XYZ file of C-alpha atoms in Angstrom:
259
model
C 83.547 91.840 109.397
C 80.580 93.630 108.659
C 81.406 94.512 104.915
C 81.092 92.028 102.094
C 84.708 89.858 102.214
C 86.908 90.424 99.576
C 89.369 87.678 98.992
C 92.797 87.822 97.194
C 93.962 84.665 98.076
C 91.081 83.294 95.601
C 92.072 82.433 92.063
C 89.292 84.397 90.286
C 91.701 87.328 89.378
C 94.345 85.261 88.253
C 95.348 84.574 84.498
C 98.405 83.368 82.325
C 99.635 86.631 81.894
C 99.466 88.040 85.447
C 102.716 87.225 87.692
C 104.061 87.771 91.093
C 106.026 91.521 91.601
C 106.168 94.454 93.065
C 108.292 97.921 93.490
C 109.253 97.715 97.495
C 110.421 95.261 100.028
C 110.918 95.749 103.889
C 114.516 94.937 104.545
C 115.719 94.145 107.777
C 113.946 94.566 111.334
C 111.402 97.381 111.542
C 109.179 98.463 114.768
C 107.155 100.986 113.904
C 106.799 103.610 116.706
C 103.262 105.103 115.151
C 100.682 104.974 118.088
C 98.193 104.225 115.298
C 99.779 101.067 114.275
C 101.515 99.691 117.921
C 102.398 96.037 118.593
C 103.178 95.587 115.013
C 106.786 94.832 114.535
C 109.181 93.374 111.337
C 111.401 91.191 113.364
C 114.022 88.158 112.825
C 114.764 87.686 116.410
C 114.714 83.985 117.484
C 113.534 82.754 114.179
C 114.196 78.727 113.423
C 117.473 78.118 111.221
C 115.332 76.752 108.562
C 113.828 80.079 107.686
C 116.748 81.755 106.886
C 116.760 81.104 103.322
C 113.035 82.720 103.184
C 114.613 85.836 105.160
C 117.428 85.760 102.911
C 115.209 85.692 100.143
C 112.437 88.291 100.907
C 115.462 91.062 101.291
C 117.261 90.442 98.156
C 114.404 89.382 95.783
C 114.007 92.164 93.131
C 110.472 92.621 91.953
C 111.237 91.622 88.542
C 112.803 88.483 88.882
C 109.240 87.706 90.557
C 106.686 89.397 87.463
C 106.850 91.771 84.256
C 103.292 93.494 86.194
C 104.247 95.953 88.656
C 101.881 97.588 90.952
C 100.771 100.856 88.735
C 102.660 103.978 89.122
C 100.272 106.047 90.058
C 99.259 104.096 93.570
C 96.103 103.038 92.130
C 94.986 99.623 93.126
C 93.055 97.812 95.377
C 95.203 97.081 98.261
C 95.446 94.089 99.914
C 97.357 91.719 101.537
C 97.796 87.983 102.604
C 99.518 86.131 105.549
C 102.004 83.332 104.492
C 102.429 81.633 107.941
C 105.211 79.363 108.480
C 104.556 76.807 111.350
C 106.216 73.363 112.674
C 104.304 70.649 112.826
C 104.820 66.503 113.567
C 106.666 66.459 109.747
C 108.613 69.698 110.201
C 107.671 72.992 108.809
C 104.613 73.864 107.187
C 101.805 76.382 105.848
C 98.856 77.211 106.498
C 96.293 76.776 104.082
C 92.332 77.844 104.083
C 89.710 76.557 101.868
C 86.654 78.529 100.032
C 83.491 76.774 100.926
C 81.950 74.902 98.444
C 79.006 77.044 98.493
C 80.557 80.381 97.079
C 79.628 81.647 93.931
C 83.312 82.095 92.513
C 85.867 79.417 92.436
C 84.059 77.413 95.302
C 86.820 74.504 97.395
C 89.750 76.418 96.370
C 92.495 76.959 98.510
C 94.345 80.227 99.557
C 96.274 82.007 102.040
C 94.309 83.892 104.467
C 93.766 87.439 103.985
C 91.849 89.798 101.963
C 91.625 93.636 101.147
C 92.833 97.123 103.195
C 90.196 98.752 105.607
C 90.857 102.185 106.656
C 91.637 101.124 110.253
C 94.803 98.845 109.230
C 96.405 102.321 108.643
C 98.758 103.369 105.772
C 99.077 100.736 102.734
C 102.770 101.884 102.204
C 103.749 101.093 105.459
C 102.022 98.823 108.462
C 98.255 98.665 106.633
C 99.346 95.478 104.875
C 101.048 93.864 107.939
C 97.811 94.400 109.875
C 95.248 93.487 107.406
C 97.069 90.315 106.677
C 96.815 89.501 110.814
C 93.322 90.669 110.682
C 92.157 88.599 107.828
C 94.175 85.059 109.667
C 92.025 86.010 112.685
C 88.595 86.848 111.156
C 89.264 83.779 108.648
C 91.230 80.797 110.743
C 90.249 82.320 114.543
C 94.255 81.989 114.979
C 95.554 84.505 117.621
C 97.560 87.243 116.047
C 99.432 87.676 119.361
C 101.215 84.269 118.856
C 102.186 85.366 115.112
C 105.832 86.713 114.269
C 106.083 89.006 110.989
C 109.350 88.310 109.910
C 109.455 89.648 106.814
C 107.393 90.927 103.504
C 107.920 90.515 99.784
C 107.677 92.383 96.745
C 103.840 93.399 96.211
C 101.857 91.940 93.733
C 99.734 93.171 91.485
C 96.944 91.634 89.402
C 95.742 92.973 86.530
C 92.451 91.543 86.191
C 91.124 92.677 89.500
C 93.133 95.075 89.931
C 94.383 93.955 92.866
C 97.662 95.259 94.939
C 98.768 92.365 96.982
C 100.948 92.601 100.104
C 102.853 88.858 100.928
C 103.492 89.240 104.670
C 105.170 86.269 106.025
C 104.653 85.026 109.448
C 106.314 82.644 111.635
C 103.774 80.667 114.370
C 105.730 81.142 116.863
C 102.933 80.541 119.461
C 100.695 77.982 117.833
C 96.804 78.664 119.119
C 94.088 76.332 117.542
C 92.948 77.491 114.161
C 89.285 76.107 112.364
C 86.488 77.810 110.155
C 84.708 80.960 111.247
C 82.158 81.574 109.013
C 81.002 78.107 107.029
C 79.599 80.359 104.591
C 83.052 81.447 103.390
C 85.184 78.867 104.259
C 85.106 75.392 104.299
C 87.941 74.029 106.402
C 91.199 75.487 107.096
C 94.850 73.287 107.397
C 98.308 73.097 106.918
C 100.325 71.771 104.700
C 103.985 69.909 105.482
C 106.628 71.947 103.109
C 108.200 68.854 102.660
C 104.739 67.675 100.794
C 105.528 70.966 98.753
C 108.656 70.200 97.555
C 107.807 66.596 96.791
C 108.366 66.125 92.558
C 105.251 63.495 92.862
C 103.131 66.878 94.085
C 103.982 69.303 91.323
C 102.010 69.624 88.453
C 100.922 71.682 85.767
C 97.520 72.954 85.936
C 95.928 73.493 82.782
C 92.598 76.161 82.669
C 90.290 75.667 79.462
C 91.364 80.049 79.428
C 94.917 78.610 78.470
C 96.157 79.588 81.588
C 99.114 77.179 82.594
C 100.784 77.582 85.830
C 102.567 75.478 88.981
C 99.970 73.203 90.886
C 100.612 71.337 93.964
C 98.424 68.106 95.168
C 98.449 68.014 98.780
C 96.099 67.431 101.801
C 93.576 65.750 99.496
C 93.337 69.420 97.656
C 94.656 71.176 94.752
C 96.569 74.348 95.080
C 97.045 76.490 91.609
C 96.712 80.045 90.957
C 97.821 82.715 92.549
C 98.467 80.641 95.791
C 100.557 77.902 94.059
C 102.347 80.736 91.570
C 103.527 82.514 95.094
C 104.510 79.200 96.908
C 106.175 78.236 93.524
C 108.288 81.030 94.248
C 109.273 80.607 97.723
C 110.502 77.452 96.942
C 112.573 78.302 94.041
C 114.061 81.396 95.531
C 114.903 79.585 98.937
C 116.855 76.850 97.207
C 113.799 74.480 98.779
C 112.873 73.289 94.864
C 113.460 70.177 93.356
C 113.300 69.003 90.240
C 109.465 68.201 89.176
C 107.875 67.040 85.865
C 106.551 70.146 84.455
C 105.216 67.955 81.673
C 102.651 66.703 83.820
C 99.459 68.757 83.575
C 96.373 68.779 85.531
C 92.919 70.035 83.803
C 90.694 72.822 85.289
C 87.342 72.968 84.347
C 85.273 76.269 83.940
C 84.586 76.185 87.325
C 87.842 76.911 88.275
């Protein structure tokens, strides 16, 4: 892209109070017969078995069972959206996972979903914008090809107070896995995926701890640590996909200033 990146999958907007939610969801298959927006398609067809408890749960999920902050009212917002990508790797399903170079001025090594804010050409926020801004983003961010990529299904949006930020989740399933590395070093430093079964490991979880007082679920994995907005969201999956398992929420993990 041309334009400064903008980055919602970074924890720099993120803060005890500010939760997951939203006031829509897109229920069932949807193929959207808008020239403007063509090839991009809601479907469930042919999915693995193990994702139906995701489906299940991005159709039923009400927006308050996810956050107390809704998206405002009024439509305001910076919109925005980010591609949680469901793969199968050597130990089963996975995620993918990028990492913020080191070199970035705000919260430098930290992981995130791919993805990133609206432009005008990813068409109407309330409708297919979100789905193709979050395929956009993996492409411009991982070099993974969009083509192999099956939306299956999108959950509440989330909104973030501090930045303002209107977030789209649009989940993915890799249907057609294409090789996947950094783009620009400048903004990212490697990019990976994670084994779900690593997620939903109890020696994994933690509490991370910001000097702010922000508390909120971390995950260790692939020699990184996931908090934030990206672990509250994962977090969440988990629970509402009946993938959870019981995890010491006693143990806490610092986060310096930095972070």
């Amino acid at each position: 892209m041309t334009r400064a990146k903008e980055s919602c999958g970074a924890q720099e907007s993120y803060r005890a109070e500010e939760g997951y939610g939203g006031d829509e969801s897109y229920g069932g298959d949807e193929s959207y017969g808008d020239p403007a927006t063509a090839g991009v398609a809601v479907t469930t067809d042919g999915l693995p078995d193990w994702l139906t408890p995701v489906v299940r749960a991005s159709r039923t999920v009400a927006p308050e069972e996810l956050s107390r902050f809704l998206p405002p009212e009024s439509g305001g917002g910076r919109q925005s959206a980010v591609l949680i990508l469901f793969g199968e790797g050597a130990r089963g399903p996975e995620l993918l996972l990028m990492e913020r170079a080191s070199s970035l001025r705000s919260h430098p090594g930290q992981p995130a979903f791919p993805g990133g804010s609206l432009d005008p050409e990813d068409g109407d926020p309330a409708t297919t914008g979100p789905l193709r801004a979050a395929l956009r983003e993996a492409e411009e961010e991982t070099g993974l090809d969009p083509s192999g990529v099956q939306l299956f299904g999108v959950l509440p949006k989330l909104y973030i107070p501090v930045s303002e930020f209107v977030v789209t989740p649009v989940l993915g399933w890799w249907r057609s896995p294409t090789p996947v590395g950094v783009v620009d070093p400048g903004e990212t430093a490697r990019v990976f995926t994670v084994p779900v079964a690593d997620l939903t490991d109890p020696a994994n979880r933690a509490t991370a701890r910001h000097p702010s007082g922000h508390r909120g679920p971390a995950f260790l994995v692939a020699s990184a640590l996931v908090w934030g907005f990206t672990a509250g969201v994962i977090d969440r999956i988990l629970y509402f996909a009946g993938w959870e398992q019981p995890w010491d929420r006693s143990k806490q993990v610092p986060l310096d200033w930095r972070a």
